[in-house]
Amino acid sequence: MPVSRRELFVIFGALMVGWVGLMVGLHKLQQARTPLRTVVRPELVHYPGTEDIPEQESENLGWRKYWFTFGEDYPSITVYQFYQREMAKQGWRLVPDREPEWIRQDEKGKVRDVFRATWLSPDRLYQLDLDMVSVASVTREEGRVVDEEREPGMRVYVTLRRVMVPGMLLPPTEPGPLKGEIETPKR
């Protein structure tokens, strides 16, 4: 028995109303679990020398970002190492709990090598995304890359945003030792 177009619209409308209700309920749950005094929007950490670069901001969507061209060539992770140190000092945790790596994305005659890292704030309300992108033009023979000419430097994008589900649903946890640290007993 086929479903009419009108019935599909009714079903879709009901799903949308349910989704909005769920999001409003989750928001109220989060507000109840997090006292107002602890909800402080963190500052967007700038890489040294980029403090004067203007930021883009969307108050409605809850994000701030900036980007710059970094002078070191692929596969440099200098910017990542800076952010790893700075975010760890502030109690932010790398998500997921493994070291990020360069990943190649193939795009019709060009390749993009992308390095992405995400940190979660101690209260699990904010995340910081770091994306580093290096682009190269490639020459292929029989489907294999035989030569590539890489553009100098790399583009770096840093975005601070409010976390959506699931970090918002989980209560903050007491941070354990960072990688390479020794856990000492509390007195």
Short mmCIF file of N, CA and C in Angstrom, two decimals:
data_model
loop_
_atom_site.label_atom_id
_atom_site.label_comp_id
_atom_site.label_asym_id
_atom_site.label_seq_id
_atom_site.Cartn_x
_atom_site.Cartn_y
_atom_site.Cartn_z
N MET A 1 0.84 -1.18 0.00
CA MET A 1 0.00 0.00 0.00
C MET A 1 0.89 1.24 0.00
N PRO A 2 0.91 1.98 -1.10
CA PRO A 2 1.80 3.14 -1.20
C PRO A 2 1.37 4.27 -0.26
N VAL A 3 2.38 5.01 0.18
CA VAL A 3 2.15 6.15 1.06
C VAL A 3 2.04 7.40 0.21
N SER A 4 1.01 8.20 0.48
CA SER A 4 0.81 9.42 -0.32
C SER A 4 1.81 10.49 0.07
N ARG A 5 1.95 11.46 -0.78
CA ARG A 5 2.86 12.58 -0.53
C ARG A 5 2.45 13.33 0.73
N ARG A 6 1.16 13.51 0.92
CA ARG A 6 0.64 14.23 2.08
C ARG A 6 1.02 13.49 3.36
N GLU A 7 0.90 12.16 3.38
CA GLU A 7 1.27 11.37 4.55
C GLU A 7 2.77 11.48 4.84
N LEU A 8 3.59 11.50 3.78
CA LEU A 8 5.03 11.68 3.97
C LEU A 8 5.34 13.02 4.63
N PHE A 9 4.64 14.09 4.19
CA PHE A 9 4.85 15.41 4.79
C PHE A 9 4.44 15.41 6.26
N VAL A 10 3.36 14.73 6.59
CA VAL A 10 2.90 14.66 7.98
C VAL A 10 3.93 13.91 8.82
N ILE A 11 4.43 12.78 8.31
CA ILE A 11 5.44 12.01 9.03
C ILE A 11 6.71 12.83 9.22
N PHE A 12 7.18 13.48 8.15
CA PHE A 12 8.38 14.31 8.22
C PHE A 12 8.18 15.46 9.22
N GLY A 13 7.01 16.10 9.18
CA GLY A 13 6.73 17.19 10.10
C GLY A 13 6.76 16.72 11.54
N ALA A 14 6.17 15.54 11.81
CA ALA A 14 6.18 15.00 13.17
C ALA A 14 7.60 14.70 13.63
N LEU A 15 8.42 14.14 12.73
CA LEU A 15 9.82 13.88 13.08
C LEU A 15 10.56 15.18 13.39
N MET A 16 10.34 16.21 12.61
CA MET A 16 11.01 17.50 12.85
C MET A 16 10.58 18.10 14.19
N VAL A 17 9.29 18.04 14.50
CA VAL A 17 8.82 18.56 15.78
C VAL A 17 9.45 17.76 16.92
N GLY A 18 9.52 16.44 16.76
CA GLY A 18 10.17 15.60 17.77
C GLY A 18 11.63 15.95 17.95
N TRP A 19 12.36 16.19 16.83
CA TRP A 19 13.77 16.55 16.88
C TRP A 19 13.97 17.87 17.62
N VAL A 20 13.15 18.86 17.30
CA VAL A 20 13.26 20.16 17.96
C VAL A 20 12.98 19.99 19.46
N GLY A 21 11.96 19.19 19.80
CA GLY A 21 11.65 18.94 21.21
C GLY A 21 12.81 18.27 21.92
N LEU A 22 13.45 17.31 21.28
CA LEU A 22 14.61 16.64 21.86
C LEU A 22 15.74 17.63 22.09
N MET A 23 16.05 18.48 21.12
CA MET A 23 17.13 19.46 21.26
C MET A 23 16.83 20.46 22.39
N VAL A 24 15.58 20.91 22.49
CA VAL A 24 15.20 21.83 23.57
C VAL A 24 15.35 21.13 24.91
N GLY A 25 14.91 19.87 24.99
CA GLY A 25 15.04 19.11 26.23
C GLY A 25 16.49 18.92 26.62
N LEU A 26 17.36 18.58 25.65
CA LEU A 26 18.78 18.41 25.94
C LEU A 26 19.40 19.73 26.41
N HIS A 27 18.99 20.83 25.80
CA HIS A 27 19.50 22.14 26.21
C HIS A 27 19.11 22.44 27.66
N LYS A 28 17.85 22.17 28.00
CA LYS A 28 17.40 22.42 29.38
C LYS A 28 18.13 21.51 30.37
N LEU A 29 18.34 20.25 29.97
CA LEU A 29 19.09 19.32 30.81
C LEU A 29 20.51 19.84 31.05
N GLN A 30 21.15 20.31 30.00
CA GLN A 30 22.51 20.82 30.13
C GLN A 30 22.53 22.06 31.01
N GLN A 31 21.56 22.94 30.83
CA GLN A 31 21.51 24.16 31.65
C GLN A 31 21.31 23.81 33.12
N ALA A 32 20.51 22.78 33.40
CA ALA A 32 20.27 22.38 34.78
C ALA A 32 21.51 21.75 35.40
N ARG A 33 22.32 21.05 34.60
CA ARG A 33 23.50 20.36 35.12
C ARG A 33 24.70 21.29 35.25
N THR A 34 24.70 22.41 34.54
CA THR A 34 25.85 23.30 34.53
C THR A 34 25.46 24.65 35.14
N PRO A 35 25.94 24.95 36.33
CA PRO A 35 25.63 26.25 36.93
C PRO A 35 26.12 27.39 36.03
N LEU A 36 25.38 28.48 36.02
CA LEU A 36 25.71 29.60 35.13
C LEU A 36 27.12 30.13 35.35
N ARG A 37 27.59 30.11 36.58
CA ARG A 37 28.91 30.67 36.84
C ARG A 37 30.04 29.88 36.17
N THR A 38 29.81 28.62 35.82
CA THR A 38 30.87 27.83 35.20
C THR A 38 30.87 27.92 33.68
N VAL A 39 29.82 28.50 33.09
CA VAL A 39 29.75 28.58 31.64
C VAL A 39 30.44 29.88 31.20
N VAL A 40 31.72 29.78 30.99
CA VAL A 40 32.51 30.92 30.54
C VAL A 40 33.10 30.55 29.19
N ARG A 41 32.82 31.35 28.20
CA ARG A 41 33.33 31.06 26.87
C ARG A 41 34.84 31.25 26.86
N PRO A 42 35.59 30.20 26.51
CA PRO A 42 37.05 30.32 26.53
C PRO A 42 37.56 31.23 25.40
N GLU A 43 38.75 31.72 25.61
CA GLU A 43 39.39 32.54 24.58
C GLU A 43 39.93 31.65 23.47
N LEU A 44 39.98 32.18 22.28
CA LEU A 44 40.56 31.46 21.15
C LEU A 44 42.06 31.69 21.18
N VAL A 45 42.81 30.62 21.37
CA VAL A 45 44.27 30.71 21.45
C VAL A 45 44.83 30.92 20.05
N HIS A 46 45.68 31.94 19.92
CA HIS A 46 46.33 32.23 18.63
C HIS A 46 47.76 31.71 18.63
N TYR A 47 48.18 31.19 17.50
CA TYR A 47 49.56 30.78 17.32
C TYR A 47 50.43 32.03 17.39
N PRO A 48 51.63 31.96 18.00
CA PRO A 48 52.48 33.15 18.11
C PRO A 48 52.71 33.81 16.75
N GLY A 49 52.52 35.13 16.75
CA GLY A 49 52.69 35.91 15.52
C GLY A 49 51.40 36.09 14.74
N THR A 50 50.32 35.44 15.18
CA THR A 50 49.04 35.56 14.46
C THR A 50 48.00 36.32 15.28
N GLU A 51 48.42 36.95 16.35
CA GLU A 51 47.47 37.62 17.24
C GLU A 51 46.71 38.74 16.55
N ASP A 52 47.30 39.36 15.52
CA ASP A 52 46.65 40.47 14.83
C ASP A 52 45.73 40.03 13.69
N ILE A 53 45.70 38.73 13.41
CA ILE A 53 44.83 38.24 12.33
C ILE A 53 43.38 38.32 12.81
N PRO A 54 42.53 38.97 12.03
CA PRO A 54 41.13 39.09 12.47
C PRO A 54 40.43 37.73 12.52
N GLU A 55 39.51 37.62 13.46
CA GLU A 55 38.74 36.39 13.63
C GLU A 55 37.38 36.57 12.97
N GLN A 56 36.83 35.47 12.49
CA GLN A 56 35.44 35.44 12.08
C GLN A 56 34.66 34.91 13.26
N GLU A 57 33.42 35.39 13.42
CA GLU A 57 32.64 34.96 14.56
C GLU A 57 31.17 34.83 14.16
N SER A 58 30.53 33.83 14.68
CA SER A 58 29.09 33.66 14.52
C SER A 58 28.51 33.43 15.91
N GLU A 59 27.94 34.46 16.47
CA GLU A 59 27.36 34.36 17.81
C GLU A 59 26.21 33.36 17.83
N ASN A 60 25.40 33.37 16.77
CA ASN A 60 24.26 32.45 16.70
C ASN A 60 24.70 30.99 16.64
N LEU A 61 25.72 30.70 15.84
CA LEU A 61 26.19 29.33 15.70
C LEU A 61 27.21 28.96 16.77
N GLY A 62 27.70 29.96 17.49
CA GLY A 62 28.59 29.71 18.62
C GLY A 62 30.01 29.33 18.24
N TRP A 63 30.56 29.93 17.18
CA TRP A 63 31.95 29.61 16.83
C TRP A 63 32.73 30.88 16.53
N ARG A 64 34.03 30.75 16.72
CA ARG A 64 35.00 31.78 16.34
C ARG A 64 36.12 31.06 15.62
N LYS A 65 36.67 31.69 14.58
CA LYS A 65 37.76 31.04 13.85
C LYS A 65 38.68 32.08 13.24
N TYR A 66 39.88 31.63 12.94
CA TYR A 66 40.83 32.43 12.16
C TYR A 66 41.69 31.46 11.38
N TRP A 67 42.36 31.95 10.37
CA TRP A 67 43.25 31.10 9.58
C TRP A 67 44.43 31.91 9.09
N PHE A 68 45.49 31.18 8.76
CA PHE A 68 46.72 31.83 8.30
C PHE A 68 47.52 30.85 7.47
N THR A 69 48.48 31.40 6.74
CA THR A 69 49.41 30.57 5.98
C THR A 69 50.66 30.41 6.83
N PHE A 70 51.05 29.16 7.04
CA PHE A 70 52.21 28.85 7.88
C PHE A 70 53.40 28.60 6.97
N GLY A 71 54.56 29.14 7.31
CA GLY A 71 55.73 29.09 6.45
C GLY A 71 56.45 27.76 6.35
N GLU A 72 56.19 26.84 7.27
CA GLU A 72 56.86 25.54 7.17
C GLU A 72 56.10 24.64 6.21
N ASP A 73 56.83 23.74 5.57
CA ASP A 73 56.22 22.86 4.57
C ASP A 73 55.73 21.56 5.19
N TYR A 74 54.84 20.92 4.45
CA TYR A 74 54.35 19.58 4.78
C TYR A 74 55.52 18.64 4.92
N PRO A 75 55.60 17.80 5.89
CA PRO A 75 54.61 17.39 6.90
C PRO A 75 54.84 17.99 8.28
N SER A 76 55.14 19.27 8.37
CA SER A 76 55.40 19.92 9.65
C SER A 76 54.20 19.77 10.59
N ILE A 77 54.49 19.55 11.85
CA ILE A 77 53.42 19.52 12.86
C ILE A 77 53.73 20.52 13.98
N THR A 78 54.53 21.53 13.67
CA THR A 78 54.91 22.55 14.65
C THR A 78 53.69 23.23 15.26
N VAL A 79 52.71 23.59 14.42
CA VAL A 79 51.52 24.28 14.92
C VAL A 79 50.74 23.34 15.85
N TYR A 80 50.61 22.09 15.45
CA TYR A 80 49.92 21.11 16.29
C TYR A 80 50.62 20.98 17.64
N GLN A 81 51.92 20.89 17.65
CA GLN A 81 52.66 20.74 18.90
C GLN A 81 52.43 21.95 19.82
N PHE A 82 52.39 23.16 19.23
CA PHE A 82 52.09 24.35 20.02
C PHE A 82 50.72 24.23 20.67
N TYR A 83 49.70 23.90 19.87
CA TYR A 83 48.34 23.80 20.41
C TYR A 83 48.23 22.66 21.43
N GLN A 84 48.91 21.57 21.21
CA GLN A 84 48.86 20.46 22.17
C GLN A 84 49.38 20.92 23.52
N ARG A 85 50.49 21.65 23.54
CA ARG A 85 51.04 22.17 24.81
C ARG A 85 50.08 23.16 25.46
N GLU A 86 49.61 24.13 24.68
CA GLU A 86 48.76 25.19 25.23
C GLU A 86 47.43 24.65 25.73
N MET A 87 46.80 23.77 24.99
CA MET A 87 45.50 23.26 25.39
C MET A 87 45.64 22.34 26.61
N ALA A 88 46.70 21.56 26.68
CA ALA A 88 46.93 20.68 27.84
C ALA A 88 47.12 21.52 29.10
N LYS A 89 47.82 22.66 28.99
CA LYS A 89 48.01 23.55 30.15
C LYS A 89 46.68 24.02 30.71
N GLN A 90 45.69 24.20 29.81
CA GLN A 90 44.38 24.70 30.23
C GLN A 90 43.40 23.57 30.57
N GLY A 91 43.89 22.31 30.53
CA GLY A 91 43.05 21.19 30.90
C GLY A 91 42.22 20.60 29.77
N TRP A 92 42.46 21.04 28.54
CA TRP A 92 41.73 20.51 27.40
C TRP A 92 42.31 19.14 27.05
N ARG A 93 41.47 18.24 26.55
CA ARG A 93 41.88 16.88 26.21
C ARG A 93 41.76 16.66 24.71
N LEU A 94 42.75 15.99 24.15
CA LEU A 94 42.74 15.65 22.74
C LEU A 94 41.67 14.59 22.49
N VAL A 95 40.88 14.79 21.44
CA VAL A 95 39.83 13.85 21.07
C VAL A 95 40.11 13.35 19.67
N PRO A 96 40.11 12.12 19.36
CA PRO A 96 40.10 10.99 20.28
C PRO A 96 41.45 10.88 20.95
N ASP A 97 41.59 9.95 21.85
CA ASP A 97 42.83 9.81 22.62
C ASP A 97 43.91 9.08 21.83
N ARG A 98 44.20 9.58 20.64
CA ARG A 98 45.30 9.05 19.83
C ARG A 98 45.89 10.23 19.08
N GLU A 99 47.12 10.08 18.70
CA GLU A 99 47.80 11.16 17.99
C GLU A 99 47.19 11.34 16.60
N PRO A 100 46.85 12.56 16.23
CA PRO A 100 46.36 12.80 14.87
C PRO A 100 47.49 12.57 13.86
N GLU A 101 47.14 12.41 12.60
CA GLU A 101 48.14 12.18 11.57
C GLU A 101 47.69 12.83 10.26
N TRP A 102 48.63 12.96 9.34
CA TRP A 102 48.33 13.50 8.02
C TRP A 102 47.53 12.46 7.23
N ILE A 103 46.47 12.90 6.57
CA ILE A 103 45.65 12.02 5.74
C ILE A 103 45.54 12.65 4.36
N ARG A 104 45.75 11.85 3.33
CA ARG A 104 45.71 12.33 1.95
C ARG A 104 44.30 12.24 1.38
N GLN A 105 43.85 13.36 0.77
CA GLN A 105 42.57 13.40 0.09
C GLN A 105 42.84 13.68 -1.38
N ASP A 106 42.34 12.82 -2.26
CA ASP A 106 42.57 12.93 -3.69
C ASP A 106 41.46 13.75 -4.34
N GLU A 107 41.85 14.77 -5.14
CA GLU A 107 40.87 15.63 -5.79
C GLU A 107 41.29 15.95 -7.22
N LYS A 108 40.98 15.13 -8.17
CA LYS A 108 41.14 15.40 -9.61
C LYS A 108 42.41 16.19 -9.96
N GLY A 109 43.53 15.56 -9.96
CA GLY A 109 44.77 16.22 -10.36
C GLY A 109 45.50 16.93 -9.24
N LYS A 110 44.87 17.08 -8.10
CA LYS A 110 45.51 17.66 -6.93
C LYS A 110 45.26 16.75 -5.75
N VAL A 111 46.16 16.80 -4.83
CA VAL A 111 45.93 16.09 -3.57
C VAL A 111 46.04 17.11 -2.44
N ARG A 112 45.26 16.86 -1.42
CA ARG A 112 45.31 17.68 -0.22
C ARG A 112 45.73 16.76 0.91
N ASP A 113 46.79 17.11 1.57
CA ASP A 113 47.19 16.40 2.77
C ASP A 113 46.64 17.21 3.94
N VAL A 114 45.81 16.58 4.76
CA VAL A 114 45.08 17.27 5.82
C VAL A 114 45.45 16.65 7.16
N PHE A 115 45.73 17.54 8.11
CA PHE A 115 46.03 17.14 9.48
C PHE A 115 44.95 17.77 10.35
N ARG A 116 44.17 16.97 11.07
CA ARG A 116 43.10 17.51 11.90
C ARG A 116 43.26 17.01 13.32
N ALA A 117 43.12 17.94 14.26
CA ALA A 117 43.13 17.60 15.69
C ALA A 117 41.99 18.36 16.36
N THR A 118 41.38 17.73 17.35
CA THR A 118 40.28 18.35 18.09
C THR A 118 40.53 18.16 19.58
N TRP A 119 40.35 19.25 20.33
CA TRP A 119 40.46 19.21 21.79
C TRP A 119 39.11 19.53 22.40
N LEU A 120 38.82 18.93 23.54
CA LEU A 120 37.57 19.15 24.26
C LEU A 120 37.89 19.87 25.57
N SER A 121 37.13 20.91 25.89
CA SER A 121 37.38 21.69 27.10
C SER A 121 37.11 20.86 28.35
N PRO A 122 37.68 21.26 29.49
CA PRO A 122 37.49 20.49 30.73
C PRO A 122 36.01 20.34 31.12
N ASP A 123 35.19 21.34 30.82
CA ASP A 123 33.76 21.25 31.16
C ASP A 123 32.95 20.58 30.05
N ARG A 124 33.64 20.17 28.98
CA ARG A 124 33.04 19.46 27.84
C ARG A 124 32.00 20.30 27.10
N LEU A 125 32.09 21.61 27.21
CA LEU A 125 31.13 22.48 26.53
C LEU A 125 31.69 23.07 25.25
N TYR A 126 33.03 23.06 25.09
CA TYR A 126 33.65 23.67 23.92
C TYR A 126 34.66 22.73 23.29
N GLN A 127 34.89 22.91 22.01
CA GLN A 127 35.93 22.16 21.32
C GLN A 127 36.74 23.12 20.47
N LEU A 128 38.01 22.79 20.31
CA LEU A 128 38.91 23.55 19.45
C LEU A 128 39.35 22.61 18.34
N ASP A 129 39.13 23.02 17.09
CA ASP A 129 39.53 22.24 15.93
C ASP A 129 40.72 22.91 15.26
N LEU A 130 41.73 22.12 14.97
CA LEU A 130 42.90 22.58 14.23
C LEU A 130 42.96 21.78 12.94
N ASP A 131 42.95 22.49 11.81
CA ASP A 131 43.08 21.85 10.50
C ASP A 131 44.27 22.47 9.79
N MET A 132 45.20 21.64 9.36
CA MET A 132 46.34 22.09 8.56
C MET A 132 46.22 21.42 7.20
N VAL A 133 46.37 22.22 6.14
CA VAL A 133 46.15 21.70 4.79
C VAL A 133 47.34 22.06 3.91
N SER A 134 47.88 21.04 3.22
CA SER A 134 48.95 21.23 2.25
C SER A 134 48.46 20.66 0.92
N VAL A 135 48.60 21.45 -0.16
CA VAL A 135 48.08 21.06 -1.47
C VAL A 135 49.24 20.80 -2.43
N ALA A 136 49.08 19.75 -3.24
CA ALA A 136 50.10 19.41 -4.23
C ALA A 136 49.40 19.04 -5.55
N SER A 137 50.00 19.46 -6.66
CA SER A 137 49.57 19.00 -7.98
C SER A 137 50.32 17.72 -8.27
N VAL A 138 49.63 16.72 -8.81
CA VAL A 138 50.26 15.43 -9.03
C VAL A 138 50.23 15.04 -10.50
N THR A 139 51.23 14.26 -10.89
CA THR A 139 51.29 13.65 -12.21
C THR A 139 51.08 12.16 -12.01
N ARG A 140 50.18 11.59 -12.80
CA ARG A 140 49.85 10.17 -12.66
C ARG A 140 50.19 9.42 -13.94
N GLU A 141 50.64 8.22 -13.76
CA GLU A 141 50.84 7.30 -14.87
C GLU A 141 50.22 5.98 -14.45
N GLU A 142 49.30 5.50 -15.27
CA GLU A 142 48.59 4.24 -15.00
C GLU A 142 47.96 4.24 -13.61
N GLY A 143 47.38 5.36 -13.23
CA GLY A 143 46.68 5.45 -11.97
C GLY A 143 47.55 5.68 -10.75
N ARG A 144 48.87 5.67 -10.90
CA ARG A 144 49.78 5.88 -9.78
C ARG A 144 50.36 7.29 -9.83
N VAL A 145 50.61 7.87 -8.67
CA VAL A 145 51.26 9.17 -8.59
C VAL A 145 52.75 8.96 -8.81
N VAL A 146 53.30 9.62 -9.87
CA VAL A 146 54.73 9.47 -10.16
C VAL A 146 55.51 10.74 -9.84
N ASP A 147 54.80 11.86 -9.72
CA ASP A 147 55.47 13.13 -9.40
C ASP A 147 54.45 14.05 -8.76
N GLU A 148 54.92 14.88 -7.84
CA GLU A 148 54.03 15.88 -7.26
C GLU A 148 54.79 17.17 -7.02
N GLU A 149 54.08 18.26 -7.24
CA GLU A 149 54.65 19.59 -7.01
C GLU A 149 53.82 20.25 -5.93
N ARG A 150 54.42 20.43 -4.77
CA ARG A 150 53.70 20.91 -3.59
C ARG A 150 53.76 22.43 -3.51
N GLU A 151 52.63 23.04 -3.17
CA GLU A 151 52.60 24.48 -2.92
C GLU A 151 53.37 24.75 -1.63
N PRO A 152 54.12 25.86 -1.57
CA PRO A 152 54.91 26.12 -0.35
C PRO A 152 54.02 26.43 0.85
N GLY A 153 54.48 26.05 2.01
CA GLY A 153 53.75 26.33 3.25
C GLY A 153 52.48 25.51 3.34
N MET A 154 51.62 25.92 4.27
CA MET A 154 50.32 25.25 4.42
C MET A 154 49.33 26.23 5.03
N ARG A 155 48.06 25.95 4.79
CA ARG A 155 46.99 26.76 5.37
C ARG A 155 46.61 26.13 6.72
N VAL A 156 46.43 26.98 7.71
CA VAL A 156 46.07 26.52 9.05
C VAL A 156 44.75 27.19 9.44
N TYR A 157 43.78 26.38 9.87
CA TYR A 157 42.46 26.86 10.28
C TYR A 157 42.25 26.47 11.74
N VAL A 158 41.90 27.45 12.58
CA VAL A 158 41.67 27.20 14.01
C VAL A 158 40.25 27.66 14.33
N THR A 159 39.43 26.74 14.85
CA THR A 159 38.03 27.05 15.13
C THR A 159 37.68 26.65 16.55
N LEU A 160 37.09 27.58 17.29
CA LEU A 160 36.58 27.33 18.62
C LEU A 160 35.06 27.33 18.53
N ARG A 161 34.42 26.26 18.99
CA ARG A 161 32.97 26.18 18.88
C ARG A 161 32.37 25.49 20.09
N ARG A 162 31.10 25.72 20.27
CA ARG A 162 30.35 25.04 21.31
C ARG A 162 30.15 23.60 20.87
N VAL A 163 30.32 22.66 21.79
CA VAL A 163 30.17 21.24 21.49
C VAL A 163 28.69 20.90 21.35
N MET A 164 28.40 20.10 20.35
CA MET A 164 27.06 19.53 20.26
C MET A 164 27.13 18.16 20.92
N VAL A 165 26.14 17.37 20.79
CA VAL A 165 26.10 16.03 21.37
C VAL A 165 27.30 15.25 20.86
N PRO A 166 27.99 14.36 21.57
CA PRO A 166 27.62 13.78 22.86
C PRO A 166 28.31 14.42 24.04
N GLY A 167 29.34 15.26 23.87
CA GLY A 167 30.06 15.82 24.99
C GLY A 167 29.17 16.57 25.94
N MET A 168 28.10 17.14 25.41
CA MET A 168 27.20 17.93 26.22
C MET A 168 26.37 17.04 27.15
N LEU A 169 26.18 15.78 26.79
CA LEU A 169 25.37 14.88 27.62
C LEU A 169 26.16 14.23 28.73
N LEU A 170 27.46 14.13 28.55
CA LEU A 170 28.28 13.42 29.52
C LEU A 170 28.78 14.38 30.59
N PRO A 171 28.74 13.97 31.85
CA PRO A 171 29.23 14.86 32.91
C PRO A 171 30.75 15.00 32.81
N PRO A 172 31.28 16.16 33.21
CA PRO A 172 32.73 16.32 33.19
C PRO A 172 33.39 15.28 34.09
N THR A 173 34.54 14.82 33.66
CA THR A 173 35.26 13.82 34.45
C THR A 173 36.54 14.42 34.98
N GLU A 174 37.03 13.83 36.03
CA GLU A 174 38.31 14.25 36.59
C GLU A 174 39.39 13.82 35.60
N PRO A 175 40.20 14.76 35.09
CA PRO A 175 41.19 14.35 34.10
C PRO A 175 42.25 13.46 34.71
N GLY A 176 42.66 12.45 33.95
CA GLY A 176 43.74 11.57 34.36
C GLY A 176 45.05 12.13 33.85
N PRO A 177 46.12 11.38 33.96
CA PRO A 177 47.41 11.88 33.49
C PRO A 177 47.42 11.98 31.96
N LEU A 178 48.14 12.97 31.45
CA LEU A 178 48.31 13.11 30.01
C LEU A 178 49.33 12.08 29.55
N LYS A 179 49.37 11.84 28.25
CA LYS A 179 50.33 10.90 27.71
C LYS A 179 51.73 11.33 28.10
N GLY A 180 52.52 10.38 28.57
CA GLY A 180 53.89 10.69 28.94
C GLY A 180 54.05 11.19 30.37
N GLU A 181 52.91 11.43 31.08
CA GLU A 181 53.00 11.89 32.46
C GLU A 181 52.89 10.71 33.41
N ILE A 182 53.40 10.87 34.60
CA ILE A 182 53.29 9.85 35.63
C ILE A 182 52.22 10.31 36.60
N GLU A 183 51.27 9.44 36.88
CA GLU A 183 50.19 9.78 37.81
C GLU A 183 50.73 9.69 39.23
N THR A 184 50.56 10.76 39.98
CA THR A 184 51.01 10.78 41.37
C THR A 184 49.78 10.74 42.28
N PRO A 185 49.86 10.04 43.40
CA PRO A 185 48.70 9.95 44.29
C PRO A 185 48.38 11.31 44.89
N LYS A 186 47.07 11.59 45.06
CA LYS A 186 46.64 12.85 45.68
C LYS A 186 46.70 12.71 47.19
N ARG A 187 47.08 13.79 47.86
CA ARG A 187 47.19 13.75 49.32
C ARG A 187 46.04 14.45 49.96
#
